GROMACS .gro file of C-alpha atoms in nm:
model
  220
    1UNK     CA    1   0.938  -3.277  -1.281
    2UNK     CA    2   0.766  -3.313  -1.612
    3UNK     CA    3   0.501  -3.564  -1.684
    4UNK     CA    4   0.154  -3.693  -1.647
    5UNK     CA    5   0.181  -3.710  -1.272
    6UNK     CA    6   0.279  -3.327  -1.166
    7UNK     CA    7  -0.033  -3.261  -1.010
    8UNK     CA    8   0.009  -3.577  -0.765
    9UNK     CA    9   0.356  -3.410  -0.686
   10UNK     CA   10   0.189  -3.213  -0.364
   11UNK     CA   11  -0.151  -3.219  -0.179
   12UNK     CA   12  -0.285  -2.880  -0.105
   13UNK     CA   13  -0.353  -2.708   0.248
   14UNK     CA   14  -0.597  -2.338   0.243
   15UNK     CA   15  -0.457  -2.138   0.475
   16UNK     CA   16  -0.729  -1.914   0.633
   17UNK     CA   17  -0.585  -1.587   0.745
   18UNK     CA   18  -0.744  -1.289   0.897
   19UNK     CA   19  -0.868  -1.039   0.674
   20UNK     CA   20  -0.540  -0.892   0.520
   21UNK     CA   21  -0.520  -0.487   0.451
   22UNK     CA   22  -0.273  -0.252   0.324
   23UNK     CA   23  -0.125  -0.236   0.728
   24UNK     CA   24  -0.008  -0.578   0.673
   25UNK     CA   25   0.350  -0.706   0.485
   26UNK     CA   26   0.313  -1.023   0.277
   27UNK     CA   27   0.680  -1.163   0.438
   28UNK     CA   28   0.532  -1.102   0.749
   29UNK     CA   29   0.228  -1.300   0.678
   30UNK     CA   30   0.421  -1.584   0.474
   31UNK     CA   31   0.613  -1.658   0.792
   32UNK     CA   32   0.316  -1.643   1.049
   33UNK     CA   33   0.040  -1.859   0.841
   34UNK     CA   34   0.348  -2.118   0.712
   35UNK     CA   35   0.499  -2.182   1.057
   36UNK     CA   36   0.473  -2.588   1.134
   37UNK     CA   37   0.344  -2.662   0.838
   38UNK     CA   38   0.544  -2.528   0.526
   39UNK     CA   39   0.915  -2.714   0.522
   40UNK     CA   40   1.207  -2.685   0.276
   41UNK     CA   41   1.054  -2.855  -0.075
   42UNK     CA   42   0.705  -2.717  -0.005
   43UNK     CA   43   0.572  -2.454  -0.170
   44UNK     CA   44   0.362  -2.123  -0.016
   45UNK     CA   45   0.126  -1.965  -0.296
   46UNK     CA   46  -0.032  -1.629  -0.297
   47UNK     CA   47  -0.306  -1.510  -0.426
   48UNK     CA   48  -0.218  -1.206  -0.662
   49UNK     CA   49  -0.463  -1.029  -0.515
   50UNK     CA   50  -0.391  -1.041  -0.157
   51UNK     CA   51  -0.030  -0.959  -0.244
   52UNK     CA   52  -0.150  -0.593  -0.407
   53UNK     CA   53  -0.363  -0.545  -0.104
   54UNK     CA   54  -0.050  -0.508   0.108
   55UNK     CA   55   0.134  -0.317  -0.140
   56UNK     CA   56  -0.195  -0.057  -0.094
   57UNK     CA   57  -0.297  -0.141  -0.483
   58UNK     CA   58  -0.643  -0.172  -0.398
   59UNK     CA   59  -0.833   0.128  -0.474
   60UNK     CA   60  -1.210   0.266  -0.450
   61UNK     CA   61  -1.359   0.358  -0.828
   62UNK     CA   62  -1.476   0.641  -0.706
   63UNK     CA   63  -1.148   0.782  -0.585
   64UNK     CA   64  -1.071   0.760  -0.944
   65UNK     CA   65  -1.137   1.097  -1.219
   66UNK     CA   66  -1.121   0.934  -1.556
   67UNK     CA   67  -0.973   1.156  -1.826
   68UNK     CA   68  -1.166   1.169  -2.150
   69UNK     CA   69  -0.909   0.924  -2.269
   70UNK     CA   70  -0.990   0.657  -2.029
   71UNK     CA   71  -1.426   0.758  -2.081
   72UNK     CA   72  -1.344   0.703  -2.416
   73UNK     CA   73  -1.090   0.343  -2.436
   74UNK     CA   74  -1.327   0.209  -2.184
   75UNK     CA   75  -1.572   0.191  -2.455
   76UNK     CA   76  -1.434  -0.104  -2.635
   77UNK     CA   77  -1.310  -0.376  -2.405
   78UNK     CA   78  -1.624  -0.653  -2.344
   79UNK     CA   79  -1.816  -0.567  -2.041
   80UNK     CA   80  -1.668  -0.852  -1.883
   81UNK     CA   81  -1.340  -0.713  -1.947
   82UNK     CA   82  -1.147  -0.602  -1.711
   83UNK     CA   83  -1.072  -0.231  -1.841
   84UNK     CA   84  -1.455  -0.172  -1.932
   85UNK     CA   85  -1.538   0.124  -1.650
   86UNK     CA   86  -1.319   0.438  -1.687
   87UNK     CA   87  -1.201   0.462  -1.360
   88UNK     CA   88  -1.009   0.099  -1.472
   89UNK     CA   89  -0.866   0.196  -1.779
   90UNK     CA   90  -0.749   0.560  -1.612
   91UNK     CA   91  -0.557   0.322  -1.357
   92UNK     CA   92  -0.419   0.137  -1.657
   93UNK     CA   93  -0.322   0.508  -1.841
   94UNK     CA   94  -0.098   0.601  -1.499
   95UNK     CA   95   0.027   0.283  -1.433
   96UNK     CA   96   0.204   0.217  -1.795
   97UNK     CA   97   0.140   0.566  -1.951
   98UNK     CA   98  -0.063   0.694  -2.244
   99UNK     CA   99   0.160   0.625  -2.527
  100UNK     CA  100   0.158   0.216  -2.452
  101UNK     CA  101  -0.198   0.236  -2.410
  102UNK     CA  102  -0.257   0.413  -2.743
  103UNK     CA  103  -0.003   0.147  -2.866
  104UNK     CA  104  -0.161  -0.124  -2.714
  105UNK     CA  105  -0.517  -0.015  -2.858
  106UNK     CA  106  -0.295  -0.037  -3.218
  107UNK     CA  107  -0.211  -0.346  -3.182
  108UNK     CA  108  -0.572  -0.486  -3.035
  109UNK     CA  109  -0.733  -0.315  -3.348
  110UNK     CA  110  -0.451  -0.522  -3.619
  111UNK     CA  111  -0.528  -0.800  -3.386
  112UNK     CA  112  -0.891  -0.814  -3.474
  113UNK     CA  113  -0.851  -0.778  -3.828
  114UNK     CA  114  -0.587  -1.136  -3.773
  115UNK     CA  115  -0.869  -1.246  -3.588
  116UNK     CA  116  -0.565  -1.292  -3.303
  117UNK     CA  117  -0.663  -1.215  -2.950
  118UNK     CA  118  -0.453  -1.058  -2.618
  119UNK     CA  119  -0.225  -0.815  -2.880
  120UNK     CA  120  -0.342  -0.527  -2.618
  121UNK     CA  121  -0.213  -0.700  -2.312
  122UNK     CA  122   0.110  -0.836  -2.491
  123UNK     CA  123   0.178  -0.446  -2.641
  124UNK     CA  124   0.056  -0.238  -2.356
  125UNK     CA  125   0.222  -0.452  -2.049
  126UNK     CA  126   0.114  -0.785  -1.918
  127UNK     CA  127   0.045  -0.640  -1.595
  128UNK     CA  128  -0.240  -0.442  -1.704
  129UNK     CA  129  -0.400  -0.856  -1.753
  130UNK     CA  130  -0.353  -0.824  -1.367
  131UNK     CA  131  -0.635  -0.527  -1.306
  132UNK     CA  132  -0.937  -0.698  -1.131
  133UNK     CA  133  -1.216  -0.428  -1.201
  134UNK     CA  134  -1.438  -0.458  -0.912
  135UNK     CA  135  -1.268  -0.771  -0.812
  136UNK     CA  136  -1.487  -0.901  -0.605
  137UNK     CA  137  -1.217  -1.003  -0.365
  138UNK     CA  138  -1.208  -1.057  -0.023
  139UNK     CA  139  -1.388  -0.767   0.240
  140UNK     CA  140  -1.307  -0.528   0.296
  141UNK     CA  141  -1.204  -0.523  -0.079
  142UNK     CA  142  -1.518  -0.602  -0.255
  143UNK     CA  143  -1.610  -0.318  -0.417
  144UNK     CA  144  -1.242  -0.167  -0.561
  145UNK     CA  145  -1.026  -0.220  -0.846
  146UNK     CA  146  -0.757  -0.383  -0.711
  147UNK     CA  147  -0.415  -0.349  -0.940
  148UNK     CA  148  -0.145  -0.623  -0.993
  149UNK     CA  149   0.085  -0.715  -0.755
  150UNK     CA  150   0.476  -0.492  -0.783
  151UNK     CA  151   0.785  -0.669  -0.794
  152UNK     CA  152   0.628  -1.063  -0.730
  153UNK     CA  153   0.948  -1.223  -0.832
  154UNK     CA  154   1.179  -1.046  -0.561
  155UNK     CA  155   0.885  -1.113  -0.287
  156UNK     CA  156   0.889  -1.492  -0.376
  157UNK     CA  157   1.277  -1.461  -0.321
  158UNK     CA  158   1.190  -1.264   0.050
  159UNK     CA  159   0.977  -1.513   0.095
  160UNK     CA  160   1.180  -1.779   0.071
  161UNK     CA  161   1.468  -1.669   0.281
  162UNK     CA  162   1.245  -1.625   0.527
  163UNK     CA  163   1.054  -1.946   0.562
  164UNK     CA  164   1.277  -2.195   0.376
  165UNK     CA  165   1.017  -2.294   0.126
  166UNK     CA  166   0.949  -2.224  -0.170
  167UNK     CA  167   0.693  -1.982  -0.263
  168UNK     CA  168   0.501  -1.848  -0.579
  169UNK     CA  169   0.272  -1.579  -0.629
  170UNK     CA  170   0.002  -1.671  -0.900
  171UNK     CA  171  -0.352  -1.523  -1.072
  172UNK     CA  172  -0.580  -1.803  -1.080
  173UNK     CA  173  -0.916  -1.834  -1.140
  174UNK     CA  174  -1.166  -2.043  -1.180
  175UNK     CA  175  -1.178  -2.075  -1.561
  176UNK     CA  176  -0.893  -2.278  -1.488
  177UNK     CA  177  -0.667  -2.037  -1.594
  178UNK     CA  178  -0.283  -2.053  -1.375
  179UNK     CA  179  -0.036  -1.742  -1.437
  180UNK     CA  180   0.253  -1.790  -1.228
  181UNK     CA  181   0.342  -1.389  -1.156
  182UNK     CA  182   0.676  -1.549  -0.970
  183UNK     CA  183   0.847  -1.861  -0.873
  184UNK     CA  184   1.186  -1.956  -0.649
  185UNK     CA  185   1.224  -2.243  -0.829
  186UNK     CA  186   1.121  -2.290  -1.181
  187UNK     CA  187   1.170  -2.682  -1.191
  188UNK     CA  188   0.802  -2.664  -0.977
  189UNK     CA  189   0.633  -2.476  -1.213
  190UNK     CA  190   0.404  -2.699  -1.410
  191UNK     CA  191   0.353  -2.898  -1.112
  192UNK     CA  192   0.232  -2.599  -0.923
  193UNK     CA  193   0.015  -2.495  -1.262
  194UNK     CA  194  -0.147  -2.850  -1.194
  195UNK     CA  195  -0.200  -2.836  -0.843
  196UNK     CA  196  -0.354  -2.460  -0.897
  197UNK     CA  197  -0.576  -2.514  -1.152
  198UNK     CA  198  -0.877  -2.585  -0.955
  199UNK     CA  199  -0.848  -2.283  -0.782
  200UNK     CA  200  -0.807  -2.381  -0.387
  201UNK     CA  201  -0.770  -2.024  -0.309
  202UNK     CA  202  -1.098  -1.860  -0.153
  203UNK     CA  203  -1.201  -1.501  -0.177
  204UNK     CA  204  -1.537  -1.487   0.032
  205UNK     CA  205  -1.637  -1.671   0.331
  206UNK     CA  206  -1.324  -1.930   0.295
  207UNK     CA  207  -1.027  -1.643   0.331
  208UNK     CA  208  -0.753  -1.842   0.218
  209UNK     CA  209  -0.560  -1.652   0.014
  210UNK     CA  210  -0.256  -1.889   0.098
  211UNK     CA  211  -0.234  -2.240   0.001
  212UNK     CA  212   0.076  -2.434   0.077
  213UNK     CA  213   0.150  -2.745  -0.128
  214UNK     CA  214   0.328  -3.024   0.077
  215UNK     CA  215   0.543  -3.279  -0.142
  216UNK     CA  216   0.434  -3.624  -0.129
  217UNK     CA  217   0.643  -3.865  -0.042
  218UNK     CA  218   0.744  -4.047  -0.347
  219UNK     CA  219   0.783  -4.422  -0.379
  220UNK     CA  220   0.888  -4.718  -0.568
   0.00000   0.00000   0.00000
């Protein structure tokens, strides 16, 4: 599935949902929004974020007391980053512990000195990449830090079984930037990168944090 063509591989449907909270299960959801129109050799795709919401990984700042280690880390990420407010870099501290944070703040401070970006992320755990600081994600979920999705490859799998499509979970945005978090079937992957990369999921009024990719029919 290699080649200049992979993004002509599927066209892309939004899927607008209702608004999706922690009381709902991302199977559950798979199944009702892909029924008729996702069929074995399609692909459902999740937004990350929606996917953390169920799991309850969505959390208020000010829920949040910083410890002078996370007042203090927060310091140094850009402001755009996505560890710059301490209650976002305390979430980081519990979720992968202090010693791979101090570890990971190692490796970031060689890393500048190489002039070689994302040693933090690659030391301290690729999931802490995931942390949307005041995501800005769908309401009611505008205004927390919502965490990175737990266990995406076994939920793609769930997914699956249940639908008989194929399904991903990715972090896109709209830098162009496509992590696949996980895949059924890795054969689709840089054909689902492709048909990603404009972003066709919607956070704000277009709630459609599911997009399924239909396969065109290929001929000649």
């Amino acid at each position: 599935m290699a080649g200049k063509n992979e993004g002509k591989l599927f066209y892309k449907i939004p899927i607008r949902t209702h608004i999706v909270t922690e009381n709902d299960d991302i199977v559950s959801l798979a199944i009702k929004y892909s029924k008729g129109i996702a069929a074995p050799g399609d692909v459902i795709c999740l937004a990350e974020s929606v996917v953390a919401i169920t799991q309850g990984r969505a959390v208020l700042p000010e829920t949040v007391r910083p410890g002078r280690l996370a007042r203090f880390l927060s310091r140094f990420p850009g402001k755009d980053g996505s560890l710059a407010t301490p209650p976002a870099m305390q979430l980081a501290i519990e979720e992968v512990g202090t010693a791979r944070i101090l570890a990971g703040c190692a490796a970031a401070a060689v890393g500048r000195l190489l002039k070689k970006k994302g040693l933090f992320y690659i030391v301290a755990g690729r999931e802490l990449a995931l942390i949307d600081d005041i995501a800005g994600t769908m309401y009611p979920y505008e205004r927390h830090i919502v965490m990175g999705p737990k266990n995406p490859g076994r939920l793609v799998q769930d997914i699956k079984k249940a639908t008989g499509a194929e399904a991903v979970i990715a972090d896109v945005n709209d830098k162009r930037c496509v992590d696949i978090l996980g895949i059924t079937d890795k054969r689709y992957r840089q054909a689902v990168i492709e048909a990603l990369r404009d972003n066709p999921f919607g956070n704000e009024d277009e709630q459609t944090p599911i997009v399924i990719l239909k396969r065109r029919e290929m001929r000649g």
